[in-house]
Short mmCIF file of C-alpha atoms in Angstrom, two decimals:
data_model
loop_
_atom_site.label_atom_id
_atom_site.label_comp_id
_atom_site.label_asym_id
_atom_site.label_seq_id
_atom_site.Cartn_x
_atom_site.Cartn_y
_atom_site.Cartn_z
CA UNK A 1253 153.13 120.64 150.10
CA UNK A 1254 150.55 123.36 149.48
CA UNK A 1255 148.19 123.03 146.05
CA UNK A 1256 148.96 125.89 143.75
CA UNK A 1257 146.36 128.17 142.49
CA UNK A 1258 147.68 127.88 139.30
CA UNK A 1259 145.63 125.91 136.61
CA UNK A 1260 147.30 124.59 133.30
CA UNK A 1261 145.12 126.50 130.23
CA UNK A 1262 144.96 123.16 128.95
CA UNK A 1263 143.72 121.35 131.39
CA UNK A 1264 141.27 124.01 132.18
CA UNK A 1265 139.88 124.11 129.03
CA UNK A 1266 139.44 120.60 128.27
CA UNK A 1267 137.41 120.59 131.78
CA UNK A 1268 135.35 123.78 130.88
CA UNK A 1269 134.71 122.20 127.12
CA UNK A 1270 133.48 118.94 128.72
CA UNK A 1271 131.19 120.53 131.09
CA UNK A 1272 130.06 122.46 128.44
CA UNK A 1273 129.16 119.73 126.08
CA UNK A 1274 127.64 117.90 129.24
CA UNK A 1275 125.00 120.86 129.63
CA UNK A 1276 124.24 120.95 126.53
CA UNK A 1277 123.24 117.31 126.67
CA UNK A 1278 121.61 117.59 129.42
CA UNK A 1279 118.97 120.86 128.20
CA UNK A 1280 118.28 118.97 124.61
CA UNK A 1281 117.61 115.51 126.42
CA UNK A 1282 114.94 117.97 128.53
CA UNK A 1283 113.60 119.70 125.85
CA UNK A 1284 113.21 116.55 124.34
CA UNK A 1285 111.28 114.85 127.41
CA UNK A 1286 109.07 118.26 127.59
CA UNK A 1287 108.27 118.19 123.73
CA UNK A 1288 107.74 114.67 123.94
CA UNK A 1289 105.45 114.65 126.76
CA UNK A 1290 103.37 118.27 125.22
CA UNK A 1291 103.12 115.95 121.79
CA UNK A 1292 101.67 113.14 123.47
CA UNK A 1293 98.85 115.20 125.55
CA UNK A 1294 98.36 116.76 122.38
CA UNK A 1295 97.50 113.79 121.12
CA UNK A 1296 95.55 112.41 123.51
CA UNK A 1297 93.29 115.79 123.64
CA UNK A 1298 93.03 115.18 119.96
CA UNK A 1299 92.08 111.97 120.19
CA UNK A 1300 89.15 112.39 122.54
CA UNK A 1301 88.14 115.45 120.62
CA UNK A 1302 88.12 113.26 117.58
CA UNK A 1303 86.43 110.37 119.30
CA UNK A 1304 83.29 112.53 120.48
CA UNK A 1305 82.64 113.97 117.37
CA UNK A 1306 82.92 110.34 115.47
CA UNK A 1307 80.80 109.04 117.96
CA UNK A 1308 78.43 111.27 119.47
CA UNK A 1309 78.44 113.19 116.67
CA UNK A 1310 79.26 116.76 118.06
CA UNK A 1311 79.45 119.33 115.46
CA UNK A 1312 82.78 121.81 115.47
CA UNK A 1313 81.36 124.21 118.18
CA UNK A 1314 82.43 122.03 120.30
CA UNK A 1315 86.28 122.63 119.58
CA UNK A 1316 86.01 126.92 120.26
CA UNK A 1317 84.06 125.79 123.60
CA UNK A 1318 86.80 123.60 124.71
CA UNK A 1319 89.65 126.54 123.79
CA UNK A 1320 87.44 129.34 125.78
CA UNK A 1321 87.27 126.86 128.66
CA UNK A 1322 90.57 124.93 128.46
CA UNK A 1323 92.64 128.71 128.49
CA UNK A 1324 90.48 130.06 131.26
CA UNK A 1325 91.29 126.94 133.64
CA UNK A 1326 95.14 126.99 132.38
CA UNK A 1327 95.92 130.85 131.87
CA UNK A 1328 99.24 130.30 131.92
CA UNK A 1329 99.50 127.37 129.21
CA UNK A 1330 99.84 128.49 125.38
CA UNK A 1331 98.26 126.20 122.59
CA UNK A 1332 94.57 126.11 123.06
CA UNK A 1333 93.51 128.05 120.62
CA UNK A 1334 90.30 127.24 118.67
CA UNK A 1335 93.36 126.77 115.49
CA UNK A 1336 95.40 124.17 117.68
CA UNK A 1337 92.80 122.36 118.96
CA UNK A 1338 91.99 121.30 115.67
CA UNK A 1339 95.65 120.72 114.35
CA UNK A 1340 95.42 118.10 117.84
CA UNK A 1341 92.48 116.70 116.20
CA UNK A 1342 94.09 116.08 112.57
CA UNK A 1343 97.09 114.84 114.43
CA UNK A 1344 95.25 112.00 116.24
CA UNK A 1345 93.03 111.34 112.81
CA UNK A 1346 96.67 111.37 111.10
CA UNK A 1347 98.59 109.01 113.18
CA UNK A 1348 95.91 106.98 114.83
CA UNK A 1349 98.67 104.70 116.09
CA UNK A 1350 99.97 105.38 119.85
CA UNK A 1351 102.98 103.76 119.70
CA UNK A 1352 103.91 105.32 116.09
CA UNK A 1353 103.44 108.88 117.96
CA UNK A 1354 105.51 108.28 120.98
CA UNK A 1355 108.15 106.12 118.84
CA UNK A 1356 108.43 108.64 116.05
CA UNK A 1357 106.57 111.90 115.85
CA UNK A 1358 106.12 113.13 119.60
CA UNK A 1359 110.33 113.12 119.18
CA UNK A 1360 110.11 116.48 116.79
CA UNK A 1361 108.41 119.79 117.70
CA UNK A 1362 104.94 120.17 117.56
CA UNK A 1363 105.35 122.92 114.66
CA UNK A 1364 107.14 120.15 112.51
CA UNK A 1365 104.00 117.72 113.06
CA UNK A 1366 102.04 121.22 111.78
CA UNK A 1367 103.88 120.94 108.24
CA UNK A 1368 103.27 117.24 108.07
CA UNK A 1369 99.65 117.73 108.74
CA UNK A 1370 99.65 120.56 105.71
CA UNK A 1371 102.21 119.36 103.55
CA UNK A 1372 101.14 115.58 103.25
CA UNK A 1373 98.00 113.50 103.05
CA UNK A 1374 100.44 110.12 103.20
CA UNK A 1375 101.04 108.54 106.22
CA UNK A 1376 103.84 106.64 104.89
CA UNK A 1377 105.80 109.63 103.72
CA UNK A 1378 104.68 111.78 106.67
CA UNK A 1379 106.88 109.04 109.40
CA UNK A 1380 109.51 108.81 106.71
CA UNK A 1381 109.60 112.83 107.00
CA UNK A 1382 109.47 112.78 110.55
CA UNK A 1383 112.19 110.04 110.71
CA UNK A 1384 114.32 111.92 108.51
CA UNK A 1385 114.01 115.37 111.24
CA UNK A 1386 114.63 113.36 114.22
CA UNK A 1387 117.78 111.87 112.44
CA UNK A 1388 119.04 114.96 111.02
CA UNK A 1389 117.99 117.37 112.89
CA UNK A 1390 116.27 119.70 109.94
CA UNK A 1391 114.64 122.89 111.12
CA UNK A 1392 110.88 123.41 110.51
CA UNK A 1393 112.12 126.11 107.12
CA UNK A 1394 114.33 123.08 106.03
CA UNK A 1395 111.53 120.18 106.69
CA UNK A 1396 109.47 122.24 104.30
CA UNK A 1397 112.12 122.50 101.65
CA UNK A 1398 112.91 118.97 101.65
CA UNK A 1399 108.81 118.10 101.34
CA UNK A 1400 108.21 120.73 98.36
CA UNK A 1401 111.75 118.95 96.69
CA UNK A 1402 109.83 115.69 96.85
CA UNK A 1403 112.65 114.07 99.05
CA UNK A 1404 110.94 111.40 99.99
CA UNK A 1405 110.45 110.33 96.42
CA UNK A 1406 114.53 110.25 95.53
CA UNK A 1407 115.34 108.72 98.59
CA UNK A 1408 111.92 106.32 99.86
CA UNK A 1409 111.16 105.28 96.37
CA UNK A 1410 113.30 103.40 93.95
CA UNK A 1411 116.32 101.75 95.64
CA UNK A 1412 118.98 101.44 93.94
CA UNK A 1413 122.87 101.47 93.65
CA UNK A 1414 122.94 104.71 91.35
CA UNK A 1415 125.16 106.84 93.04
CA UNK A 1416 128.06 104.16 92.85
CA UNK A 1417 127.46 102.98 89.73
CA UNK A 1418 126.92 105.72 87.61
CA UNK A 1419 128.45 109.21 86.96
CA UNK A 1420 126.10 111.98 88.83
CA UNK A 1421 125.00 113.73 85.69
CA UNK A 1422 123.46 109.93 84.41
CA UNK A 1423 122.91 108.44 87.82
CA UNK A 1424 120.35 111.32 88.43
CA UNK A 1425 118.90 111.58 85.19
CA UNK A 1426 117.86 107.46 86.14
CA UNK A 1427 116.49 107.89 88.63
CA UNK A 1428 114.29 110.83 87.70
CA UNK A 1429 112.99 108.44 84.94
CA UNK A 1430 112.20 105.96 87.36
CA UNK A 1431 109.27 105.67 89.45
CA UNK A 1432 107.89 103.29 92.69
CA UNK A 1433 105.22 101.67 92.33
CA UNK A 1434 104.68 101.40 88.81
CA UNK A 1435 100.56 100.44 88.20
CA UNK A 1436 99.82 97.74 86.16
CA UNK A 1437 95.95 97.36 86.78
CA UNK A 1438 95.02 96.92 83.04
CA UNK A 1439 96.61 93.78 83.55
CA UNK A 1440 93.47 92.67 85.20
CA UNK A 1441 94.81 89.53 87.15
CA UNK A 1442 94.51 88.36 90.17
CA UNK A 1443 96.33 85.91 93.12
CA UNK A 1444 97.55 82.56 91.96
CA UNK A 1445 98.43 83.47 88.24
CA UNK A 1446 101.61 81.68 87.13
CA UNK A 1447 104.44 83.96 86.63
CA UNK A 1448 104.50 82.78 82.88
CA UNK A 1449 100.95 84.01 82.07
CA UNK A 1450 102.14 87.13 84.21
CA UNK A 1451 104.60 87.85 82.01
CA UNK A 1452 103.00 86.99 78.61
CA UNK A 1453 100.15 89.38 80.25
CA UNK A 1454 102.40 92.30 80.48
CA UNK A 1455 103.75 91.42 76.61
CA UNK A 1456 100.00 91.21 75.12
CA UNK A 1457 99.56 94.67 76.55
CA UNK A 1458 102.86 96.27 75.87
CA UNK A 1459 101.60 99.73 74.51
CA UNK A 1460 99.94 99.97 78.04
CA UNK A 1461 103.28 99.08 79.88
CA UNK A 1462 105.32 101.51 78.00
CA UNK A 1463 103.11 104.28 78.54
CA UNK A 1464 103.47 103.45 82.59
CA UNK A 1465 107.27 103.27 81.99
CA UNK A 1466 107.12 106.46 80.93
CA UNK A 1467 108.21 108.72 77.80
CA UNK A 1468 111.40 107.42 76.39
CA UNK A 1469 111.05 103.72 76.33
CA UNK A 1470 111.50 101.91 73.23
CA UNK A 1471 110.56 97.88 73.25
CA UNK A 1472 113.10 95.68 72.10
CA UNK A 1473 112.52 92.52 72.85
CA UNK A 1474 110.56 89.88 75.35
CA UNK A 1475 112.88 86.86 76.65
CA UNK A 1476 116.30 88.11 74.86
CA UNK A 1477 118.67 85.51 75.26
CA UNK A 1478 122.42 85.47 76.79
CA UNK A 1479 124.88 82.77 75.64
CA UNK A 1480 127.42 82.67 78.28
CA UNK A 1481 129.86 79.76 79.18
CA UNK A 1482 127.97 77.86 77.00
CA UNK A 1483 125.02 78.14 78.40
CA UNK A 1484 121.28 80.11 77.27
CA UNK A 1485 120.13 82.48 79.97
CA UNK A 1486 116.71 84.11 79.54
CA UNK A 1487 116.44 88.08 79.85
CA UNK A 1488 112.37 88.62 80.40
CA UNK A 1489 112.30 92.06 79.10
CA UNK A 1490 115.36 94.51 76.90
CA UNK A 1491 114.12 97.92 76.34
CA UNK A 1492 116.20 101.10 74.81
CA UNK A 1493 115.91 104.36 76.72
CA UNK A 1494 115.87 107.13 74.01
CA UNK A 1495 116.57 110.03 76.25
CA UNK A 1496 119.16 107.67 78.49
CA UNK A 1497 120.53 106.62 75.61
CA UNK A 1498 121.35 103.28 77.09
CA UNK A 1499 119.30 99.78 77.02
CA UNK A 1500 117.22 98.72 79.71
CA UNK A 1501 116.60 94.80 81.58
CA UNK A 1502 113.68 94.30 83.54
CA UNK A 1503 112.63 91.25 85.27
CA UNK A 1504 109.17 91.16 86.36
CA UNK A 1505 109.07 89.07 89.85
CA UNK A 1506 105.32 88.00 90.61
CA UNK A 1507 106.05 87.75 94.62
CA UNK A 1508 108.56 89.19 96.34
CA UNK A 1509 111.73 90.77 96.07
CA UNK A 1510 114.52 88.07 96.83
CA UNK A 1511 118.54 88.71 97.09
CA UNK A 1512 119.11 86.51 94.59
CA UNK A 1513 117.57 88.42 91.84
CA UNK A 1514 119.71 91.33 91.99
CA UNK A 1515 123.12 88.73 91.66
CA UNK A 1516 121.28 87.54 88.62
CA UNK A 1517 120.05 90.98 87.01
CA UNK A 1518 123.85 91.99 87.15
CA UNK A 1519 125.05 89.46 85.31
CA UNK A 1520 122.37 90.21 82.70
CA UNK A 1521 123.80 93.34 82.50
CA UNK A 1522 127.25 92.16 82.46
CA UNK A 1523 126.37 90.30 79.19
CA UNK A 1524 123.56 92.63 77.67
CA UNK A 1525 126.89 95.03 77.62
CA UNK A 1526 129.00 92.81 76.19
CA UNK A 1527 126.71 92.06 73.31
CA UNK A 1528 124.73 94.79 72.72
CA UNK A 1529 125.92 97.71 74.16
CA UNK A 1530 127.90 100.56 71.65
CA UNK A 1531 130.62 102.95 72.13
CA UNK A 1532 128.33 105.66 72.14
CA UNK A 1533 126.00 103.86 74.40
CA UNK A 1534 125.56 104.38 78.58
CA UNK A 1535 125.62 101.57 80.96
CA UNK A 1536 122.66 99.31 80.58
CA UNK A 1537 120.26 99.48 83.86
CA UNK A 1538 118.22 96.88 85.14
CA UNK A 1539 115.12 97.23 86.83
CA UNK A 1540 113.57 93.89 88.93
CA UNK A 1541 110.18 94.38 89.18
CA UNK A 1542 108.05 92.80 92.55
CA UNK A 1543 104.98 92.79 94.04
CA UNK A 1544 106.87 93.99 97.22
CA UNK A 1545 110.46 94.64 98.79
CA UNK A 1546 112.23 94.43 102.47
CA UNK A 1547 113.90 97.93 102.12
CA UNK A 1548 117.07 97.01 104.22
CA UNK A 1549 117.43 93.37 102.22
CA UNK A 1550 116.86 95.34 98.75
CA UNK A 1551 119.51 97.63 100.14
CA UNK A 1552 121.98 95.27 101.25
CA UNK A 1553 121.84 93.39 97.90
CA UNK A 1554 123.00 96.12 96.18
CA UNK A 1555 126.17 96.78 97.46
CA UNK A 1556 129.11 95.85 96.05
CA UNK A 1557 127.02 95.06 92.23
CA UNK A 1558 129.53 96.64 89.78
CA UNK A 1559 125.99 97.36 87.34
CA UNK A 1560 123.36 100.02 87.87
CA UNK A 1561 120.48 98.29 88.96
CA UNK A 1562 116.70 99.52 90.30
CA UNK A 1563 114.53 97.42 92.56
CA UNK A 1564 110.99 98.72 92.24
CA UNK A 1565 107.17 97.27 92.92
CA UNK A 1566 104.33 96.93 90.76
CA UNK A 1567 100.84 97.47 91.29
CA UNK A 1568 98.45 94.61 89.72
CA UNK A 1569 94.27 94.98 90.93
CA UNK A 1570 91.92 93.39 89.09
CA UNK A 1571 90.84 90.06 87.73
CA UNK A 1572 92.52 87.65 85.64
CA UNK A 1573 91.96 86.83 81.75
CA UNK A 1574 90.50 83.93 80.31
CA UNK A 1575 93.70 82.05 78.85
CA UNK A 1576 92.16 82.26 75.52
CA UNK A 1577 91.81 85.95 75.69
CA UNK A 1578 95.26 86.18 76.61
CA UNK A 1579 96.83 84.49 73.71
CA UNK A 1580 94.68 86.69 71.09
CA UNK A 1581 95.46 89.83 72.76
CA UNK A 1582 99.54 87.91 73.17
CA UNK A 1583 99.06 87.39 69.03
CA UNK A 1584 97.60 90.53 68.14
CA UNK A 1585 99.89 92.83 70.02
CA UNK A 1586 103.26 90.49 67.88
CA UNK A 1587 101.23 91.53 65.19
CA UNK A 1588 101.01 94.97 65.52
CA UNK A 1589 104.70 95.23 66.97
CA UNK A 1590 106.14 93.66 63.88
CA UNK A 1591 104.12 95.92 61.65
CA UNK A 1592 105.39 98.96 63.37
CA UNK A 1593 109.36 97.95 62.49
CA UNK A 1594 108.09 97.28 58.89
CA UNK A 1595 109.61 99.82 56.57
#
C-alpha cells in the first residue's frame, strides 16, 4: 500500500516544535562551550600578565605592547585591546582561583565578568552575582540593576523565614532593619571565652550593642524568663523595636549556628507572645546570633517554624577583659540603665 504524502498538522508540528527546541539546545550548549573556553584564555592571559608584573616587576607598558603585538599576529580575533587586556588582568587578580573560574564565572559572558570587576570589590558577592546570572539567566542591563538594588544583601545576608511568616509590608520592613554580620569588636574578646562572660560582655556594653543594632531598638531586658509547663526557660536578650512596633529575642550563640536553636528561638517566641505581646503589637522576631552559619542547614531549619525568625553572624576581634573589668563595666552599665527608666 503506497505512503501518502499527506502529513497530519499535528503530527507535523509537534515534530517541527521538537526539532526546533533541539537546535536551540544545541547553539546555547555551543555558545556556552565557546564563551567558556574565550573566559578561560582570558584568564590565563591575565594571569601571566599579572604574574610578570608581580614578579618581574614590569611596569603597564607592557600591557599596550602585548595588544599592538597580540592583534597584529591574530587580525582576525577581537578583544586585545590595551582596555581588555587589563580587564583580563583584574579578572585573574579577582578570582585567583582556577577552578572557581571554570566552575562559576567562565559560564557567563565575558561583559557580565566586566560589571563584576566595576561594580564589586567582594569576591564573595561577585560568585554569588555570577551564580545568580548563570541560574537565571539575567542580561548584562539586568545584572547591573540587581547589583545597584543591593540584591545580594536581601537575599545572601540575613536568612530567614520572613516571607512566610510575616505579611509583605512587615516582612520587608524586617528585614531592611536587619543586617549580616553585625560587628561586635568593642567587645574586645578573644577564643576560649565562656559563653556566659560572652554574654554578660555584650550586657556591660549595651549602649554599644544597640547602636550596632541599629536605630529603633529599645533594651528591655537580659535573661527574661518563660514559665511554661511548669518549667523556667531563659530568654538571653528581649528588645522592643520602636519603628517595628513589635518585641525582639535574640540569642547570642558563641560558636556556630546549630538546628536546634532555631526549634528553641520559636518557642521563645511562642511564649514571649503569649505574655507580652499587645493587640496593637506585631509578631515578635527572633534573631540567633553566631559566630558562623551553614547557609543550606540555616535554611532548612527554618521551614515549617510558624514564628519569624533571623539567623545572623557576629563579628568579635580583639582581646578579652580582665574578669574584674568586666563586672565593673557589667555594674556600671545596670546602673546607668536603671537611672535612665527613673522618672
Amino acid at each position: 500500500m503506497p505512503k501518502s504524502d499527506l502529513i497530519p498538522d499535528d503530527d507535523y508540528r509537534e515534530l517541527l516544535e521538537g526539532l526546533k527546541e533541539r537546535i536551540r539546545s544545541s547553539q546555547i550548549k555551543a555558545a556556552i562551550a565557546v564563551n567558556r573556553e574565550l573566559i578561560w584564555l582570558y584568564w590565563r592571559i591575565g594571569r601571566d600578565i599579572l604574574s610578570r608584573q608581580t614578579q618581574e616587576g614590569w611596569g603597564s607598558k607592557v600591557v599596550n605592547r602585548l595588544s599592538a603585538d597580540l592583534r597584529r599576529e591574530f587580525p582576525d580575533m577581537t578583544g586585545f585591546s590595551p582596555r581588555n587586556l587589563k580587564y583580563m588582568r583584574a579578572f585573574a587578580e579577582a578570582f585567583p582561583d582556577e577552578r572557581i573560574v571554570l566552575q562559576v564565572v567562565a559560564q557567563i559572558p565575558w561583559g557580565h565578568s566586566q560589571v563584576l570587576l566595576n561594580k564589586l570589590d567582594d569576591l564573595e558577592q561577585r560568585l554569588w552575582y555570577a551564580q545568580q546570572t548563570l541560574e537565571n539567566g539575567w542580561s548584562r542591563s539586568i545584572l547591573t540593576t540587581q547589583i545597584e538594588a543591593d540584591r545580594y544583601r536581601y537575599e545572601a545576608g540575613v536568612i530567614n523565614n520572613f516571607e512566610t511568616t510575616l505579611p509583605p509590608p512587615q516582612s520587608d520592613l524586617v528585614y531592611q532593619t536587619l543586617k549580616d554580620p553585625y560587628n561586635l569588636d568593642f567587645l574586645a574578646i578573644t577564643r576560649g571565652i565562656q559563653e556566659k562572660d560572652f554574654k554578660r560582655a555584650v550586657v556591660a556594653r549595651m549602649r554599644e550593642f544597640l547602636l550596632e543594632l541599629g536605630f529603633g531598638f529599645s533594651f528591655v531586658k537580659q535573661n527574661y524568663r518563660v514559665d511554661v509547663g511548669g518549667r523556667e526557660f531563659i530568654v538571653d536578650l528581649l528588645f522592643y523595636h520602636i519603628r517595628l512596633r513589635c518585641f525582639v529575642v535574640i540569642q547570642l550563640e558563641m560558636d556556630s549556628f546549630q538546628p536546634e536553636q532555631s526549634g528553641l528561638m520559636n518557642f521563645y517566641l511562642s511564649a514571649v507572645d503569649e505574655q507580652e505581646r499587645q493587640s496593637e503589637d506585631q509578631p515578635t522576631i527572633g534573631i540567633i546570633l553566631c559566630k558562623d552559619k551553614d547557609r543550606t542547614m540555616a535554611e532548612y531549619s527554618l521551614r515549617g517554624l510558624s514564628n519569624p525568625i533571623a539567623i545572623a553572624e557576629h563579628r568579635i576581634p580583639g582581646l578579652l577583659p580582665s574578669t574584674e573589668q568586666l563586672e565593673l563595666e557589667l555594674e556600671h552599665a545596670v546602673k546607668e540603665l536603671d537611672s535612665d527608666q527613673e522618672p
